[in-house]
PDB file of C-alpha atoms in Angstrom:
ATOM      1  CA  MET A 869     198.262 129.694 100.427  1.00 93.00           C
ATOM      2  CA  THR A 870     195.662 131.894  99.471  1.00 94.00           C
ATOM      3  CA  VAL A 871     192.280 130.286  98.284  1.00 95.00           C
ATOM      4  CA  HIS A 872     189.695 132.512  96.166  1.00 96.00           C
ATOM      5  CA  VAL A 873     186.110 131.731  97.404  1.00 97.00           C
ATOM      6  CA  ARG A 874     183.023 132.708  95.200  1.00 97.00           C
ATOM      7  CA  LEU A 875     179.572 132.965  96.995  1.00 97.00           C
ATOM      8  CA  PHE A 876     176.410 132.449  95.007  1.00 95.00           C
ATOM      9  CA  SER A 877     172.511 133.290  95.771  1.00 93.00           C
ATOM     10  CA  HIS A 878     171.527 134.492  99.339  1.00 93.00           C
ATOM     11  CA  LEU A 879     174.865 133.484 100.713  1.00 95.00           C
ATOM     12  CA  ARG A 880     176.446 136.547  98.838  1.00 96.00           C
ATOM     13  CA  ASP A 881     173.867 138.648 100.179  1.00 95.00           C
ATOM     14  CA  LEU A 882     174.530 137.319 103.798  1.00 94.00           C
ATOM     15  CA  ALA A 883     177.806 138.263 103.157  1.00 95.00           C
ATOM     16  CA  GLY A 884     177.718 141.342 101.674  1.00 95.00           C
ATOM     17  CA  ALA A 885     180.219 140.334  98.995  1.00 95.00           C
ATOM     18  CA  SER A 886     180.620 137.991  96.157  1.00 97.00           C
ATOM     19  CA  THR A 887     184.364 136.919  96.654  1.00 97.00           C
ATOM     20  CA  ALA A 888     186.543 136.110  99.518  1.00 95.00           C
ATOM     21  CA  ASP A 889     190.195 135.396  99.777  1.00 95.00           C
ATOM     22  CA  VAL A 890     190.983 132.891 102.511  1.00 94.00           C
ATOM     23  CA  GLU A 891     194.682 132.201 103.726  1.00 94.00           C
ATOM     24  CA  LEU A 892     195.023 128.500 104.443  1.00 95.00           C
ATOM     25  CA  ALA A 893     197.824 126.357 105.477  1.00 95.00           C
ATOM     26  CA  GLU A 894     199.051 123.581 103.256  1.00 92.00           C
ATOM     27  CA  GLY A 895     197.245 120.504 103.910  1.00 95.00           C
ATOM     28  CA  SER A 896     193.998 122.458 105.321  1.00 97.00           C
ATOM     29  CA  THR A 897     190.612 120.832 104.080  1.00 98.00           C
ATOM     30  CA  VAL A 898     187.412 122.429 102.916  1.00 98.00           C
ATOM     31  CA  SER A 899     186.139 122.223 106.583  1.00 98.00           C
ATOM     32  CA  ASP A 900     189.273 124.590 107.593  1.00 98.00           C
ATOM     33  CA  LEU A 901     188.403 126.968 104.994  1.00 97.00           C
ATOM     34  CA  LEU A 902     184.794 127.299 106.045  1.00 97.00           C
ATOM     35  CA  GLU A 903     185.710 127.715 109.629  1.00 97.00           C
ATOM     36  CA  GLN A 904     187.755 130.742 108.706  1.00 96.00           C
ATOM     37  CA  LEU A 905     185.178 132.071 106.622  1.00 96.00           C
ATOM     38  CA  TYR A 906     182.360 131.442 109.429  1.00 97.00           C
ATOM     39  CA  HIS A 907     184.803 133.564 111.491  1.00 97.00           C
ATOM     40  CA  ARG A 908     185.130 136.521 109.213  1.00 95.00           C
ATOM     41  CA  LEU A 909     181.363 136.064 108.068  1.00 95.00           C
ATOM     42  CA  PRO A 910     179.425 134.970 111.084  1.00 97.00           C
ATOM     43  CA  ALA A 911     175.952 134.871 109.103  1.00 96.00           C
ATOM     44  CA  LEU A 912     177.037 132.200 106.915  1.00 96.00           C
ATOM     45  CA  ARG A 913     177.440 129.676 109.617  1.00 97.00           C
ATOM     46  CA  PRO A 914     173.737 128.840 110.486  1.00 96.00           C
ATOM     47  CA  HIS A 915     173.823 127.487 106.540  1.00 96.00           C
ATOM     48  CA  ASP A 916     176.507 125.018 107.341  1.00 96.00           C
ATOM     49  CA  LYS A 917     174.475 121.949 107.065  1.00 95.00           C
ATOM     50  CA  THR A 918     172.964 122.981 103.464  1.00 95.00           C
ATOM     51  CA  ILE A 919     175.640 124.567 101.454  1.00 95.00           C
ATOM     52  CA  LEU A 920     177.289 122.790  98.511  1.00 96.00           C
ATOM     53  CA  VAL A 921     180.795 123.517  97.943  1.00 97.00           C
ATOM     54  CA  ALA A 922     182.541 122.802  94.619  1.00 97.00           C
ATOM     55  CA  ALA A 923     186.394 123.068  93.401  1.00 97.00           C
ATOM     56  CA  GLY A 924     186.418 124.721  89.792  1.00 93.00           C
ATOM     57  CA  VAL A 925     183.307 122.789  88.197  1.00 93.00           C
ATOM     58  CA  GLU A 926     183.442 119.503  90.769  1.00 96.00           C
ATOM     59  CA  PHE A 927     181.348 119.179  93.649  1.00 96.00           C
ATOM     60  CA  VAL A 928     183.893 118.078  96.561  1.00 98.00           C
ATOM     61  CA  ASP A 929     183.235 117.072 100.362  1.00 97.00           C
ATOM     62  CA  ARG A 930     184.503 118.783 103.401  1.00 97.00           C
ATOM     63  CA  ASN A 931     187.899 116.641 103.181  1.00 98.00           C
ATOM     64  CA  TYR A 932     189.187 117.982  99.898  1.00 98.00           C
ATOM     65  CA  LYS A 933     192.048 119.464 100.223  1.00 98.00           C
ATOM     66  CA  PRO A 934     192.164 122.781  98.201  1.00 96.00           C
ATOM     67  CA  GLN A 935     194.903 123.020  95.745  1.00 93.00           C
ATOM     68  CA  VAL A 936     197.061 126.414  94.740  1.00 89.00           C
ATOM     69  CA  GLY A 937     194.942 127.865  92.109  1.00 89.00           C
ATOM     70  CA  ASP A 938     191.736 126.306  92.717  1.00 92.00           C
ATOM     71  CA  GLU A 939     188.687 128.620  93.024  1.00 96.00           C
ATOM     72  CA  ILE A 940     186.135 127.153  95.613  1.00 97.00           C
ATOM     73  CA  SER A 941     182.575 128.000  94.926  1.00 97.00           C
ATOM     74  CA  ILE A 942     180.170 128.165  98.027  1.00 97.00           C
ATOM     75  CA  MET A 943     176.473 127.655  97.193  1.00 95.00           C
ATOM     76  CA  PRO A 944     173.156 126.919  98.883  1.00 92.00           C
ATOM     77  CA  PRO A 945     171.113 123.671  97.647  1.00 89.00           C
ATOM     78  CA  VAL A 946     170.575 123.463  93.833  1.00 73.00           C
ATOM     79  CA  GLN A 947     166.742 124.273  92.933  1.00 62.00           C
ATOM     80  CA  GLY A 948     164.712 123.531  90.031  1.00 58.00           C
ATOM     81  CA  GLY A 949     161.442 124.719  89.199  1.00 56.00           C
TER      82      GLY A 949
END
């Protein structure tokens, strides 16, 4: 299945793109998705411990299994001011 990924803030800048499509096997998790993304975009890996992941408008953990039609958002920690 193809999962559409959106990147935000400086992660988008590091990737050089605001979106990416990642091909995942059925039953794969967000962790699997991130590993594939890091393989393609290694500049993102140093931020692994601080990024947030959402499916649609809900934050999800790395054990979440993306579903067909999900849009996964990868973003840095939310900051206020």
